[in-house]
Amino acid sequence: MSRVPALSLAYFRQHPLRVVLTSIATAAAAAMVVWVVSGYDALLGTFDRYANLALGRYPLSVAPISNFSQYAPGAIPSPAEKFVPAEAIAMLREDPAVAAADPFWVSQQYARPFVKEGETPIPPYLLPAARLVGTNAPEPPFDLVAGKWLSSHKSPTPTGVLSELAASGMKIEVGDHVLVGPPGRVTKVEVVGIVGGVSIEGWNAQVASSQLLVPSIGGLYVSTSLAEEILDRPSQISFVAVALNDDTDLTQFRYHWATRLSKLGTPCQFQEAHDVEEALDESASAENLALQARAATIVSTLAALFIIFSTLNMGVNERVRQLAILRATALTRGQVGQLIAIEGLLFGTIGFVVGCGAGAVIIAWASRSAPELLTNGAVVGPNSLMLAALCSYGGALLASLVPAIRAMRVRPIDAMSPPPSAPRHCYSVRGILGGLALLSVYPLLALGIKHSDGAPFVTFMFSGLFTLSCGFILLAPSIVMTVDRLASPLLARLMRIPPMLLASQISGNLGRTVATALALTVGLGLFVAIQTWGHSMLGGFMPGSWAPDALIGFKPGGVERPVAEQVAKLEGVTKGLPIIVEQPRLLEDLTNSAVRATVVRQDNVVIVGVDAEPAFGGDDPLFTFRWVEGNAREAVAKLKNGRACLVPDHFLTETGLQLGDSFQLVPPNKPSQPVSYEIAGVVKLPGWHWQTKPTGFRTRTHRSAALVFADYAAVENDFDFHSSSHVWFNYDPTLTTPEKLAESMQALYSGALGKEVGIGGALNDEPYVQINTIDDIRALVNGHATQWLWILSRLPLIVLIITSIGVLNALLASVQSRRWEFGVLRATGITHRTIVRLIIAEGLLLGAVACSLSLGFGVLAGWCGAGISQYISFFGGMPPEFVVPWKEIAKGFALVLLLSTLASLWPALTIGRKKPLELLQEGRGSF
């Protein structure tokens, strides 16, 4: 064995505990990468299997070209719908190479089982997504499992065919029934057949596949004419499934038709198996998991980097004389650098091998014992191994760079020099100014510059985070010294330690302290950033004070207006107004949702009809809006006199419209007769999304661009309403409760219908009343947001636990280097308890430095992330509100201080048990 590797191994044998701790931390970082990336590898494998079966008996399908993309984790996109022109069917059927060209119409409605008397209904969250698809195809797209296919003759009763997956999930057989259709127009459909199909496992995979226009998207197949009856509108062509004659060359056929399809009124393209797989690989779901994989790799690499750097740097500090002697007798300058690099690579190799093995074992255990943890499945594939190697070896090589350069600068004469005393560090003006300059880059990119849709936002985000990180690295020495000067005296008094003993302990070895604190900041800083980002984004989605106390819905068809008006007379109700709700499409795609759809860039709006004067006018209106443009008096006059409306301020931002402009809406029942509404006022409507979601306002599709208010009479006339769907009201909680109001409204609704009605829900689309208080909606929003934020915070918290090993390493090194000092202190009367408290205090100071760095980095990164999310996130568009969630951040700080305390206990108790003579004799022994 050559001299350099032998020396590296000798150093490892000399410091076994240090090597073990560093290797464990590096292996844990690699194992975390394997865990996260295994979901992405599993997703790609699922896509490959699914794509080969998704088209069924058809080798091709024709669908509109879509350039939609979005980045929000788990977001279900809602781009403006495009349809295949009818002329394409005739053109394809005229081609002698085409054996069949069957159009399919995909809807946004989903079937659910009809519950027989005495049966226990399946919870909605356990039901499969059985999407309604209309087709007149003479043969099923997949093999028939049971029953028969759709008849070409009209059946006297509605009939349909379920996919095998849907039938199994609903526990339905041939002859049973399902319900499908919008609220109030539900159709009972008899299942006459069950066809096979292809299932796809994993939540992200299911979301991605639901966006494809291929035969496998269907859950309930019905005839096109029945689909028109169910949806109450003319059919359209979502995609065309194409079968070819046996002697047709598929490649030549595609080449021949590609130009013709692209020149249609709505440009279209062919899809075959490899196109489906490519579309899935490029889907938002795959991009999201890929982004998570890259983020996990970066975070884990940083954790491994700082932990290995701290270990190597400590080794260089302790071996200055040894390295100088080696330079004088055996090694060149380059070989000394190789010595440190090999030590780093050994750490990387141990971390990679052990981490991949541990990751594979954990995944295997989770697959058997806790599969719910693997929402997308898990496969240790090439991406997992490649990124784990990048984490381990990349972190090790980067960590070796500075220690290797420092080791190469050691001169042979340094062997004769006495050990250097701890230098007295001063604030670096250059470092402070450079750090502050770097900190300004991300805020400028995210908040200071207005961007267009085509800007490289992901590059901006990573560049901003990089400069932010570099800025805090430059500021870290100054922050360490500030914490030492301010916190050390206070902590010394609290822990009854002589202040001079604790003074300058963390700043005396500045490099070790900075490296350890930065390692902790990787996890804690990301945690603070996620919490700040999430709570700042949440501001636009939390229902504000503009909304009345509660809303009652009369499901599914509403009640006559005179009946709805009686709600205002119920005991405890102080004010109430009937409303009607519709979700029409915009005649023009004013928000450019076809280019990039977001939560506020959609092709439709929710319009609410309400009596304008009592709702918005007078001294005590039902809705207490904050007016951005216009005023209540003028707006109410316009609403009462014609087609005018109030819109939220973000709607003007996304559409470019102004106060006084008009836009056209398409009534669903009269698509050829669009109606125009003038913008009479602009108001702030924070939280309107969640105000419309649980209340059932989104009657046509699951996303909408805005909540718009107009006069009751105008909406009633334009959208052909004959009943009030809801009542918005205020109530006095000292006189009544939501439960009592629900019972009163149940009696009111039951009397109007002459039959029993339920509360909160009913089987098989039977009538019921549903009450939603504003407090319940806020609690729902906060609960969902908190749950998701803590799910996102799992990765940084795991990293934080891993990097806490670095604190243990640093404190062990600190204690080892001061054993003689501790021996002298014990010999001069300092008790062992004081020594123990001193070491614990050092751990707390390290944690305090990490908290200070993390607070600055996390708050800035989170707020800038909220700004950049306006451009890249599906949930962008609503103005974020800067929020620092101190309660959640305090929990993270408490965890860091706890981990720092626990990490300090081992070295503290070890030293505390030693007698003064033992400490003096051991001197500078290694650990």
Short mmCIF file of N, CA, C and O in Angstrom, two decimals, residues 824-831:
data_model
loop_
_atom_site.label_atom_id
_atom_site.label_comp_id
_atom_site.label_asym_id
_atom_site.label_seq_id
_atom_site.Cartn_x
_atom_site.Cartn_y
_atom_site.Cartn_z
N VAL A 824 -6.53 21.33 35.14
CA VAL A 824 -6.06 22.47 35.94
C VAL A 824 -7.21 23.11 36.69
O VAL A 824 -7.10 23.47 37.88
N LEU A 825 -8.36 23.28 35.99
CA LEU A 825 -9.52 23.89 36.63
C LEU A 825 -9.99 23.05 37.82
O LEU A 825 -10.33 23.59 38.89
N ARG A 826 -10.03 21.74 37.63
CA ARG A 826 -10.46 20.87 38.73
C ARG A 826 -9.47 20.95 39.88
O ARG A 826 -9.86 20.94 41.06
N ALA A 827 -8.20 21.02 39.55
CA ALA A 827 -7.18 21.06 40.60
C ALA A 827 -7.21 22.36 41.38
O ALA A 827 -6.76 22.41 42.54
N THR A 828 -7.74 23.43 40.79
CA THR A 828 -7.78 24.73 41.46
C THR A 828 -9.12 25.00 42.13
O THR A 828 -9.38 26.14 42.55
N GLY A 829 -10.00 24.00 42.20
CA GLY A 829 -11.21 24.15 42.98
C GLY A 829 -12.52 24.17 42.21
O GLY A 829 -13.60 24.21 42.82
N ILE A 830 -12.48 24.18 40.88
CA ILE A 830 -13.72 24.14 40.08
C ILE A 830 -14.31 22.73 40.19
O ILE A 830 -13.63 21.74 39.92
N THR A 831 -15.59 22.63 40.54
CA THR A 831 -16.21 21.32 40.74
C THR A 831 -16.51 20.65 39.40
O THR A 831 -16.60 21.30 38.35
#
